[in-house]
Amino acid sequence: MYRYDEFDHAFVNARVAEFSDQVARRLSGELTEDEFKPLRLMNGVYLQLHAYMLRIAIPYGTLSPRQLRKLAHIARTYDKGYGHFTTRQNLQFHWPKLTDVPKILEELAEVEMHCIQTSGNCIRNVTADHFAGAAADEVADPRPYAEILRQWSSLHPEFSYLPRKFKIAVTGAERDRAAIEVHDIGLHLKKNDKGELGFAVYVGGGLGRTPMVAKKIRDFLPEADLLSYATAILRVYNLGGRRDNKYKARIKILVHETGTEELTAQVEKEFAALKESELKLPEADIRAIGTYFAPPRLKARPEGDATISKAVKANAGFADWLNRNATTHGNPDYACVTISLKGIGEVPGDASDAQMDAIADIAEQYGNDEIRVSHEQNLILPHVARADLPAVHAALVEIGLATANAGLITDIIACPGLDYCALANARSIPVAQEISQRFASQARQEEIGDLQIKISGCINACGHHHVGHIGILGVEKKGAELYQITLGGSAREGSTIGEIIGRGFGPDEITNAIETIVETYLANRENKEESFLDAYRRLGQAPFKEALYGQEAKAA
């Protein structure tokens, strides 16, 4: 992973000192809350429903054991003993005292972490495939390019005050595990016919109030032109993006109102003027950054098959976990392990300080010193010898993180909702917990198969409900919480926005409604191999609406 140089250390330390002074001025009353707000947001400090919230950047989702232990220490020392991993591969602490934030930032800087640009109308944390550098279907590791983008975008003088927040995702695999088509810029690393590396470029994706799938505006952009082209896109957006209405300020609206063809022409014109400028990436610089992300030297471990075969026969729980939470690695002796933060009845994405410490230990002993955060709110050990999988499973059992549900109905994405967020209209966490408990049976989950439920507590869609196979949106109606259901969404390649199925359901009805949808799918699928998403795309809304609303649906 990337290591700070002297410039990085000086840059982060200067920012910590600057914000510490701003906090002191706020606490003394020299700054009002309105004056302080833009300053704290640029440093990842939100004022939520009950307390301040601090959002910590985890660039492209990569963590070292040392960094994870620091996060555990902060949770224990300055918060309530846990952290919340988010869909942007960040970590949030929901209960820090403002007086403690400068000290927290100082401690983060000790392990090469910070909170810069985790909020505000700037380029946010650049995200990437959580199996990057390990996946069997990978063309190339996308993280060096994510790091180049991070360095370029940090406090960029031209792009620090954009019309609205701006999000970039990069993937380097055949399978899109980074949801690039629902980002402001999505980059798909690929090779052309000559074997040269470059990117398919997508622009104008995003969820929230007006969900849209990004449009491809370049099928192949040479890697040397990455920053020139990104700058061209940002300049077109910075000049043309709407600043008169924050609900229409994202680049997706500019793409929609301008038209893909015209916007592409504007970007290409700007790019033509920048292509041979100092923004062109020298081959040596690309390879230099790439050396930070060289894969670990993995020892040959051919005993894995025999060890696993023995463990599967002895432990049904391990067999279930192996089937769901171990993924094929580029090295046949190894696997990528998903540590589910979605225990039955637990809060999706939460990990305690003790669990974080234990995961750091496991990563050191069995995981080649790497941890990843997925946008699905789980943690990943990307390089685990297959022969060590039984030991890893046993260690996860001890800390309550061996739930065998990756990709299943209980692997729910959920935002913090009305339990924490001042913007939320409804709670997300209790809904996720109740659905998880309703479908707790491992056998039932496996019978249902791959099914992604995503829950948001408001239209801002931090829970990505628009692209859930089943999406749940919490709204407020006449002072009461109500949950609207969408079906058919997907954040994979060929992303789709889910369709609203009908009227909403109350808190005491929503879990029954989800069960009705699932049972309708099981009754109507062609065979066990037909996934929920494939069945919905074949069947359409009709059978689900009828099952949910009966005569009411027929009358409509």
Coordinates of C-alpha atoms in Angstrom, one line a residue:
M1 CA 0.0 0.0 0.0
Y2 CA 1.0 3.6 -0.4
R3 CA 3.4 5.1 2.2
Y4 CA 3.6 8.8 2.9
D5 CA 6.7 10.7 1.8
E6 CA 8.0 13.9 3.5
F7 CA 5.5 16.1 1.5
D8 CA 2.6 13.9 2.6
H9 CA 3.6 14.1 6.3
A10 CA 4.0 17.9 6.1
F11 CA 0.8 18.3 4.2
V12 CA -1.4 16.4 6.7
N13 CA 0.4 17.8 9.8
A14 CA -0.2 21.4 8.5
R15 CA -3.9 20.6 8.0
V16 CA -4.2 19.2 11.5
A17 CA -2.6 22.3 13.0
E18 CA -4.9 24.6 10.9
F19 CA -8.1 22.7 11.9
S20 CA -7.0 22.6 15.5
D21 CA -6.8 26.4 15.5
Q22 CA -10.3 26.6 13.9
V23 CA -11.7 24.3 16.5
A24 CA -10.2 26.4 19.3
R25 CA -11.7 29.5 17.8
R26 CA -15.1 27.8 17.5
L27 CA -15.0 26.7 21.2
S28 CA -14.0 30.2 22.3
G29 CA -16.9 31.7 20.4
E30 CA -14.7 33.6 18.0
L31 CA -16.3 31.6 15.2
T32 CA -20.0 31.1 14.9
E33 CA -21.5 27.7 13.9
D34 CA -22.3 29.1 10.5
E35 CA -18.7 30.3 10.0
F36 CA -17.3 27.1 11.4
K37 CA -19.5 24.8 9.3
P38 CA -17.6 25.0 5.9
L39 CA -14.3 24.6 7.8
R40 CA -15.4 21.5 9.7
L41 CA -17.0 19.9 6.7
M42 CA -13.8 20.1 4.7
N43 CA -12.2 18.1 7.5
G44 CA -14.9 15.4 7.8
V45 CA -16.8 16.8 10.8
Y46 CA -20.6 16.7 10.6
L47 CA -23.2 17.8 13.1
Q48 CA -25.6 14.9 13.2
L49 CA -28.8 14.4 15.2
H50 CA -27.3 13.9 18.6
A51 CA -23.6 14.7 18.3
Y52 CA -20.8 15.5 16.0
M53 CA -19.7 12.7 13.6
L54 CA -16.2 12.3 12.2
R55 CA -15.6 10.6 8.8
I56 CA -12.1 9.2 8.2
A57 CA -10.8 8.6 4.7
I58 CA -9.6 5.1 3.8
P59 CA -8.3 5.7 0.3
Y60 CA -9.5 3.0 -2.1
G61 CA -10.4 0.9 0.9
T62 CA -6.9 -0.2 1.8
L63 CA -5.8 -0.5 5.5
S64 CA -2.8 -1.9 7.3
P65 CA -3.1 -3.7 10.7
R66 CA -1.4 -0.8 12.3
Q67 CA -4.0 1.6 11.0
L68 CA -6.9 -0.6 12.0
R69 CA -5.5 -0.8 15.5
K70 CA -5.4 3.0 15.6
L71 CA -9.0 3.1 14.6
A72 CA -9.8 0.6 17.4
H73 CA -7.9 2.8 19.8
I74 CA -9.8 5.9 18.8
A75 CA -13.1 4.1 19.1
R76 CA -12.2 3.0 22.6
T77 CA -10.7 6.3 23.8
Y78 CA -12.7 9.0 22.1
D79 CA -16.0 7.3 21.1
K80 CA -18.3 4.6 22.3
G81 CA -16.2 1.6 21.4
Y82 CA -17.2 1.0 17.8
G83 CA -16.9 2.4 14.3
H84 CA -19.2 2.4 11.3
F85 CA -17.8 1.4 7.9
T86 CA -19.6 3.1 5.0
T87 CA -20.4 2.6 1.3
R88 CA -17.6 5.0 0.4
Q89 CA -14.9 2.8 2.1
N90 CA -14.7 5.3 4.9
L91 CA -15.1 4.9 8.6
Q92 CA -17.4 7.0 10.8
F93 CA -17.3 7.7 14.5
H94 CA -20.7 8.9 15.6
W95 CA -20.0 10.2 19.1
P96 CA -16.7 12.2 19.3
K97 CA -16.5 15.4 21.3
L98 CA -15.5 18.4 19.3
T99 CA -12.8 19.2 21.9
D100 CA -11.3 15.8 21.1
V101 CA -11.2 16.0 17.3
P102 CA -7.8 17.8 17.0
K103 CA -6.2 15.0 19.1
I104 CA -8.0 12.4 17.0
L105 CA -6.6 14.0 13.9
E106 CA -3.1 14.0 15.4
E107 CA -3.3 10.3 16.2
L108 CA -4.6 9.5 12.7
A109 CA -1.6 11.4 11.2
E110 CA 0.7 9.1 13.2
V111 CA -0.5 6.2 11.0
E112 CA -0.8 8.1 7.7
M113 CA -4.5 8.7 7.9
H114 CA -6.7 11.8 7.8
C115 CA -10.2 13.2 7.3
I116 CA -9.5 15.7 4.5
Q117 CA -12.2 16.0 1.8
T118 CA -14.4 13.4 3.3
S119 CA -17.1 16.1 3.1
G120 CA -17.8 19.3 1.3
N121 CA -18.2 20.2 -2.4
C122 CA -14.9 18.7 -3.5
I123 CA -13.5 15.4 -4.9
R124 CA -14.3 12.8 -2.2
N125 CA -12.5 9.6 -1.3
V126 CA -11.6 7.7 -4.5
T127 CA -12.9 4.2 -4.2
A128 CA -11.9 0.9 -5.8
D129 CA -12.6 -2.8 -6.1
H130 CA -12.1 -4.4 -2.7
F131 CA -10.4 -7.4 -4.2
A132 CA -7.9 -5.2 -6.1
G133 CA -4.5 -6.7 -6.6
A134 CA -5.9 -10.2 -5.7
A135 CA -8.9 -11.0 -7.9
A136 CA -8.6 -13.8 -10.5
D137 CA -10.5 -11.8 -13.1
E138 CA -8.3 -8.6 -12.8
V139 CA -6.7 -7.0 -15.8
A140 CA -4.5 -4.8 -13.5
D141 CA -4.6 -3.4 -10.0
P142 CA -6.6 -0.1 -10.1
R143 CA -5.2 1.2 -6.8
P144 CA -2.1 3.0 -8.3
Y145 CA -4.5 5.0 -10.4
A146 CA -6.7 5.7 -7.5
E147 CA -3.7 7.0 -5.6
I148 CA -2.6 9.2 -8.5
L149 CA -6.1 10.7 -8.5
R150 CA -6.0 11.1 -4.7
Q151 CA -2.8 13.0 -4.9
W152 CA -4.0 15.2 -7.8
S153 CA -7.3 16.0 -6.2
S154 CA -6.2 16.8 -2.6
L155 CA -6.9 20.5 -2.0
H156 CA -6.9 21.0 -5.7
P157 CA -7.1 24.8 -6.0
E158 CA -9.5 24.7 -9.0
F159 CA -11.8 21.9 -7.7
S160 CA -12.1 22.5 -3.9
Y161 CA -15.4 24.4 -4.3
L162 CA -17.4 22.5 -7.0
P163 CA -21.1 23.0 -7.5
R164 CA -21.6 19.8 -5.5
K165 CA -19.7 16.8 -4.0
F166 CA -17.8 14.7 -6.6
K167 CA -17.1 10.9 -6.4
I168 CA -14.8 8.8 -8.5
A169 CA -14.5 5.0 -8.5
V170 CA -12.0 2.7 -10.3
T171 CA -12.1 -1.0 -11.1
G172 CA -9.6 -3.2 -12.9
A173 CA -11.6 -6.4 -13.2
E174 CA -14.0 -8.0 -15.5
R175 CA -16.7 -7.9 -12.8
D176 CA -17.5 -4.5 -11.5
R177 CA -17.2 -4.6 -7.7
A178 CA -16.8 -0.8 -7.3
A179 CA -20.2 0.3 -8.7
I180 CA -18.5 2.6 -11.2
E181 CA -21.6 3.3 -13.2
V182 CA -23.3 5.1 -10.3
H183 CA -20.4 7.6 -9.7
D184 CA -19.7 11.0 -11.1
I185 CA -16.7 9.5 -12.9
G186 CA -16.4 5.8 -13.2
L187 CA -13.1 4.3 -14.6
H188 CA -12.9 0.7 -15.9
L189 CA -9.2 -0.3 -16.4
K190 CA -8.8 -2.4 -19.5
K191 CA -6.3 -3.3 -22.3
N192 CA -6.7 -2.4 -26.0
D193 CA -5.9 -4.6 -28.9
K194 CA -2.2 -3.7 -28.6
G195 CA -2.1 -4.8 -24.9
E196 CA -1.8 -1.2 -23.7
L197 CA -3.5 -0.2 -20.4
G198 CA -6.2 2.5 -20.4
F199 CA -9.7 3.2 -19.2
A200 CA -13.3 3.1 -20.3
V201 CA -14.6 6.4 -18.9
Y202 CA -18.2 6.8 -17.5
V203 CA -19.6 10.2 -16.5
G204 CA -22.8 11.3 -14.8
G205 CA -23.8 8.5 -12.5
G206 CA -25.2 9.0 -9.1
L207 CA -28.1 8.2 -6.7
G208 CA -29.9 10.5 -4.3
R209 CA -32.9 12.6 -5.3
T210 CA -32.5 11.9 -9.1
P211 CA -30.8 8.5 -9.6
M212 CA -29.0 8.0 -12.9
V213 CA -26.6 5.5 -14.5
A214 CA -23.4 7.0 -15.9
K215 CA -22.9 7.3 -19.6
K216 CA -19.8 6.0 -21.3
I217 CA -18.0 8.9 -23.0
R218 CA -14.7 7.2 -23.9
D219 CA -14.2 3.5 -24.6
F220 CA -10.4 3.7 -24.2
L221 CA -8.4 6.5 -22.6
P222 CA -4.6 5.8 -22.5
E223 CA -3.3 5.7 -18.9
A224 CA -1.0 8.6 -19.5
D225 CA -4.0 10.8 -20.2
L226 CA -5.8 10.0 -16.9
L227 CA -5.3 13.4 -15.2
S228 CA -5.7 15.5 -18.4
Y229 CA -9.0 13.9 -19.1
A230 CA -10.2 14.0 -15.4
T231 CA -9.3 17.7 -15.4
A232 CA -11.2 18.3 -18.6
I233 CA -14.3 16.7 -17.1
L234 CA -14.0 18.6 -13.9
R235 CA -13.6 21.9 -15.8
V236 CA -16.6 21.3 -17.9
Y237 CA -18.6 20.5 -14.7
N238 CA -17.2 23.3 -12.7
L239 CA -18.2 25.9 -15.3
G240 CA -21.5 24.3 -16.4
G241 CA -22.8 22.7 -13.2
R242 CA -25.8 24.4 -11.6
R243 CA -25.0 26.4 -8.5
D244 CA -28.5 27.9 -8.2
N245 CA -30.1 24.7 -6.9
K246 CA -28.3 22.1 -4.8
Y247 CA -30.7 19.4 -5.8
K248 CA -29.7 19.9 -9.5
A249 CA -26.0 20.6 -8.9
R250 CA -24.5 17.1 -9.5
I251 CA -22.8 16.4 -12.8
K252 CA -25.5 13.8 -13.6
I253 CA -27.9 16.7 -14.1
L254 CA -25.4 18.5 -16.4
V255 CA -25.1 15.4 -18.5
H256 CA -28.8 15.0 -18.6
E257 CA -29.6 18.6 -19.5
T258 CA -26.7 19.1 -21.9
G259 CA -26.9 15.7 -23.6
T260 CA -24.2 13.0 -23.6
E261 CA -23.1 13.9 -27.1
E262 CA -22.7 17.6 -26.5
L263 CA -21.1 17.1 -23.1
T264 CA -18.6 14.6 -24.6
A265 CA -17.7 17.2 -27.2
Q266 CA -17.0 19.8 -24.6
V267 CA -14.9 17.4 -22.6
E268 CA -12.9 16.4 -25.7
K269 CA -12.3 20.0 -26.6
E270 CA -10.9 20.8 -23.2
F271 CA -8.9 17.6 -23.2
A272 CA -7.3 18.5 -26.6
A273 CA -5.9 21.6 -25.0
L274 CA -4.6 19.7 -22.0
K275 CA -3.4 16.5 -23.5
E276 CA 0.2 17.4 -24.0
S277 CA 0.5 19.6 -20.9
E278 CA 2.3 18.9 -17.6
L279 CA -0.7 16.8 -16.6
K280 CA 0.4 14.0 -19.0
L281 CA 1.6 11.1 -16.8
P282 CA 5.2 9.9 -17.5
E283 CA 5.5 6.1 -17.7
A284 CA 8.1 6.2 -15.0
D285 CA 5.8 8.0 -12.5
I286 CA 3.0 5.5 -13.2
R287 CA 5.3 2.6 -12.5
A288 CA 6.8 4.3 -9.5
I289 CA 3.4 4.6 -7.8
G290 CA 2.7 1.1 -8.9
T291 CA 5.6 -0.3 -7.0
Y292 CA 3.8 0.7 -3.7
F293 CA 1.1 -1.7 -4.7
A294 CA 3.3 -4.7 -5.7
P295 CA 1.5 -7.9 -4.6
P296 CA 3.0 -9.6 -1.6
R297 CA 5.4 -12.5 -2.2
L298 CA 3.0 -15.4 -1.6
K299 CA 4.6 -18.6 -0.5
A300 CA 3.5 -21.8 -2.3
R301 CA 0.9 -23.5 -0.1
P302 CA -0.3 -26.5 -2.1
E303 CA -1.7 -28.3 1.0
G304 CA -4.8 -26.1 0.9
D305 CA -7.2 -28.6 -0.8
A306 CA -6.4 -31.4 1.6
T307 CA -6.7 -29.1 4.7
I308 CA -10.0 -27.7 3.5
S309 CA -11.5 -31.1 2.6
K310 CA -10.8 -32.3 6.1
A311 CA -12.2 -29.1 7.7
V312 CA -15.4 -29.2 5.6
K313 CA -16.2 -32.8 6.7
A314 CA -15.6 -31.9 10.4
N315 CA -17.4 -28.5 10.5
A316 CA -20.6 -27.6 8.7
G317 CA -20.3 -24.0 9.8
F318 CA -16.9 -23.8 8.1
A319 CA -18.3 -25.3 5.0
D320 CA -21.1 -22.7 4.8
W321 CA -18.6 -19.9 5.4
L322 CA -16.1 -21.2 2.8
N323 CA -18.9 -21.4 0.2
R324 CA -20.0 -17.8 0.8
N325 CA -17.1 -15.8 2.2
A326 CA -14.0 -17.2 0.4
T327 CA -13.5 -15.9 -3.2
T328 CA -11.1 -17.1 -5.9
H329 CA -7.7 -15.5 -5.8
G330 CA -5.3 -14.9 -8.7
N331 CA -3.0 -17.4 -7.0
P332 CA -4.6 -20.9 -6.8
D333 CA -3.1 -21.5 -3.3
Y334 CA -4.9 -18.4 -1.9
A335 CA -8.3 -16.9 -1.4
C336 CA -9.9 -13.5 -0.7
V337 CA -11.9 -13.6 2.5
T338 CA -14.9 -11.5 3.2
I339 CA -15.4 -10.7 6.9
S340 CA -19.1 -10.0 7.2
L341 CA -20.1 -7.1 9.3
K342 CA -23.7 -8.2 9.0
G343 CA -24.1 -10.6 11.8
I344 CA -27.8 -11.7 12.3
G345 CA -29.5 -8.9 14.2
E346 CA -26.4 -6.7 14.2
V347 CA -26.0 -3.1 12.9
P348 CA -24.7 -3.4 9.3
G349 CA -21.2 -2.0 8.9
D350 CA -20.4 -1.7 12.6
A351 CA -17.3 -3.2 14.2
S352 CA -16.3 -2.9 17.9
D353 CA -12.8 -1.8 19.0
A354 CA -12.1 -5.4 20.2
Q355 CA -13.2 -6.8 16.8
M356 CA -11.0 -4.3 14.9
D357 CA -8.0 -5.2 17.1
A358 CA -8.6 -8.9 16.5
I359 CA -9.0 -8.5 12.7
A360 CA -5.6 -6.6 12.7
D361 CA -4.1 -9.7 14.5
I362 CA -5.7 -12.1 12.0
A363 CA -4.4 -10.0 9.1
E364 CA -0.9 -10.1 10.5
Q365 CA -0.9 -13.8 11.1
Y366 CA -2.8 -15.0 8.1
G367 CA -3.5 -12.1 5.7
N368 CA -0.2 -10.8 4.6
D369 CA -0.7 -7.5 6.5
E370 CA -3.6 -6.2 4.5
I371 CA -7.3 -5.4 5.2
R372 CA -9.7 -3.9 2.7
V373 CA -13.1 -2.1 3.2
S374 CA -15.7 -2.9 0.7
H375 CA -18.4 -0.5 -0.5
E376 CA -20.8 -3.2 0.7
Q377 CA -19.8 -2.4 4.3
N378 CA -17.7 -5.5 5.0
L379 CA -14.0 -6.0 5.6
I380 CA -11.8 -8.1 3.4
L381 CA -8.6 -10.1 3.8
P382 CA -7.3 -10.1 0.2
H383 CA -4.4 -12.7 0.5
V384 CA -5.2 -15.7 2.7
A385 CA -3.6 -19.1 2.0
R386 CA -6.4 -21.7 1.5
A387 CA -4.6 -23.9 4.0
D388 CA -5.2 -21.2 6.6
L389 CA -8.9 -20.8 6.0
P390 CA -10.0 -23.1 8.8
A391 CA -7.8 -21.2 11.3
V392 CA -9.1 -17.8 10.0
H393 CA -12.7 -19.1 10.4
A394 CA -12.1 -20.2 13.9
A395 CA -10.5 -16.9 14.8
L396 CA -13.5 -15.1 13.4
V397 CA -15.9 -17.3 15.3
E398 CA -14.3 -16.2 18.5
I399 CA -15.1 -12.5 17.8
G400 CA -18.5 -13.1 16.4
L401 CA -17.6 -12.2 12.8
A402 CA -17.9 -15.6 11.0
T403 CA -21.4 -15.1 9.6
A404 CA -21.6 -17.0 6.3
N405 CA -23.8 -14.6 4.4
A406 CA -21.7 -12.6 1.8
G407 CA -24.0 -11.8 -1.0
L408 CA -27.1 -13.3 0.7
I409 CA -30.3 -11.6 1.8
T410 CA -28.9 -10.8 5.3
D411 CA -25.8 -9.1 3.9
I412 CA -27.7 -5.8 4.0
I413 CA -26.3 -2.4 3.2
A414 CA -27.8 0.3 5.4
C415 CA -27.1 3.9 6.2
P416 CA -27.2 5.0 9.9
G417 CA -30.7 6.5 9.3
L418 CA -32.8 8.5 11.8
D419 CA -30.9 6.9 14.8
Y420 CA -28.0 9.2 14.0
C421 CA -28.5 11.4 10.9
A422 CA -30.1 14.8 11.0
L423 CA -31.1 14.5 7.3
A424 CA -33.0 11.2 7.7
N425 CA -36.7 10.8 7.6
A426 CA -36.8 7.2 8.9
R427 CA -34.8 4.6 10.7
S428 CA -32.7 2.1 8.7
I429 CA -31.0 0.1 11.3
P430 CA -34.0 -1.5 13.0
V431 CA -35.4 -2.5 9.6
A432 CA -32.2 -4.1 8.6
Q433 CA -32.0 -6.0 11.9
E434 CA -35.6 -7.3 11.7
I435 CA -35.2 -8.5 8.1
S436 CA -31.9 -10.2 9.1
Q437 CA -33.6 -12.0 11.9
R438 CA -36.5 -13.0 9.8
F439 CA -34.2 -14.7 7.3
A440 CA -31.6 -16.0 9.8
S441 CA -31.8 -19.6 8.7
Q442 CA -28.7 -20.5 6.7
A443 CA -30.6 -23.1 4.7
R444 CA -33.3 -20.5 3.8
Q445 CA -30.7 -18.0 2.8
E446 CA -29.0 -20.5 0.5
E447 CA -32.3 -21.5 -1.0
I448 CA -33.0 -17.8 -1.9
G449 CA -29.4 -17.3 -3.3
D450 CA -27.8 -14.1 -4.2
L451 CA -30.0 -11.2 -3.3
Q452 CA -28.9 -7.6 -2.3
I453 CA -31.1 -5.6 0.0
K454 CA -30.1 -1.9 0.4
I455 CA -31.7 0.5 2.8
S456 CA -31.6 4.3 3.0
G457 CA -33.2 6.5 5.6
C458 CA -33.8 9.4 3.2
I459 CA -33.7 10.4 -0.4
N460 CA -29.9 11.1 -0.2
A461 CA -29.5 7.4 -0.7
C462 CA -26.4 6.8 1.4
G463 CA -27.6 3.2 1.6
H464 CA -27.7 2.9 -2.2
H465 CA -31.3 1.7 -2.2
H466 CA -31.8 2.6 -5.8
V467 CA -29.4 -0.1 -6.9
G468 CA -30.5 -2.8 -4.5
H469 CA -32.2 -5.9 -6.0
I470 CA -34.7 -4.9 -3.3
G471 CA -34.3 -1.3 -2.3
I472 CA -36.0 0.2 0.8
L473 CA -36.3 4.0 1.2
G474 CA -37.5 5.5 4.4
V475 CA -39.8 8.5 4.0
E476 CA -41.9 10.6 6.3
K477 CA -45.7 10.9 5.8
K478 CA -47.9 12.8 8.1
G479 CA -45.4 12.5 10.9
A480 CA -44.9 8.8 10.6
E481 CA -42.2 6.6 9.1
L482 CA -43.0 4.8 5.9
Y483 CA -40.9 2.5 3.7
Q484 CA -41.1 2.6 -0.1
I485 CA -39.8 -0.5 -2.0
T486 CA -38.0 -0.6 -5.3
L487 CA -37.2 -3.8 -7.3
G488 CA -34.7 -4.6 -10.0
G489 CA -31.8 -2.3 -9.2
S490 CA -28.2 -3.3 -9.6
A491 CA -24.7 -1.7 -9.1
R492 CA -22.8 -4.3 -11.2
E493 CA -21.8 -3.8 -14.8
G494 CA -24.9 -2.8 -16.8
S495 CA -26.2 -1.0 -13.7
T496 CA -30.0 -0.4 -13.4
I497 CA -32.1 1.8 -11.1
G498 CA -34.8 0.0 -9.2
E499 CA -38.5 0.6 -10.0
I500 CA -40.9 1.7 -7.4
I501 CA -43.3 -1.1 -6.8
G502 CA -46.3 0.8 -5.2
R503 CA -47.4 2.5 -2.0
G504 CA -45.1 2.3 1.1
F505 CA -45.3 0.2 4.2
G506 CA -45.2 1.0 7.8
P507 CA -42.4 -0.1 10.2
D508 CA -44.5 -3.0 11.4
E509 CA -45.3 -4.1 7.8
I510 CA -42.0 -3.8 5.9
T511 CA -40.4 -7.1 6.9
N512 CA -43.6 -9.0 6.0
A513 CA -43.6 -7.2 2.6
I514 CA -40.0 -8.3 2.0
E515 CA -40.9 -11.8 2.8
T516 CA -43.8 -11.7 0.4
I517 CA -41.5 -10.5 -2.4
V518 CA -39.0 -13.3 -1.7
E519 CA -41.7 -16.0 -1.6
T520 CA -43.1 -14.7 -4.9
Y521 CA -39.7 -15.0 -6.4
L522 CA -39.2 -18.5 -5.1
A523 CA -42.6 -19.5 -6.5
N524 CA -42.0 -18.0 -9.9
R525 CA -38.3 -18.7 -10.7
E526 CA -37.6 -21.0 -13.5
N527 CA -35.1 -23.0 -11.5
K528 CA -32.7 -22.7 -8.6
E529 CA -30.0 -21.2 -10.9
E530 CA -32.3 -18.2 -11.8
S531 CA -31.3 -15.3 -9.4
F532 CA -33.8 -12.9 -8.0
L533 CA -32.5 -10.1 -10.3
D534 CA -32.8 -12.3 -13.4
A535 CA -36.3 -13.5 -12.4
Y536 CA -37.5 -9.9 -11.8
R537 CA -36.1 -8.8 -15.2
R538 CA -38.0 -11.7 -16.9
L539 CA -41.2 -11.4 -14.9
G540 CA -41.5 -7.7 -14.4
Q541 CA -43.5 -6.0 -11.6
A542 CA -46.9 -7.7 -12.1
P543 CA -46.5 -10.9 -9.9
F544 CA -44.8 -8.9 -7.1
K545 CA -47.4 -6.1 -7.1
E546 CA -50.3 -8.6 -7.0
A547 CA -48.7 -10.5 -4.1
L548 CA -48.1 -7.3 -2.2
Y549 CA -51.3 -5.4 -3.0
G550 CA -53.8 -8.0 -4.2
Q551 CA -57.0 -6.4 -5.6
E552 CA -55.6 -3.0 -5.0
A553 CA -52.9 -3.8 -7.6
K554 CA -55.4 -5.2 -10.1
A555 CA -57.6 -2.1 -9.8
A556 CA -54.5 0.2 -10.5

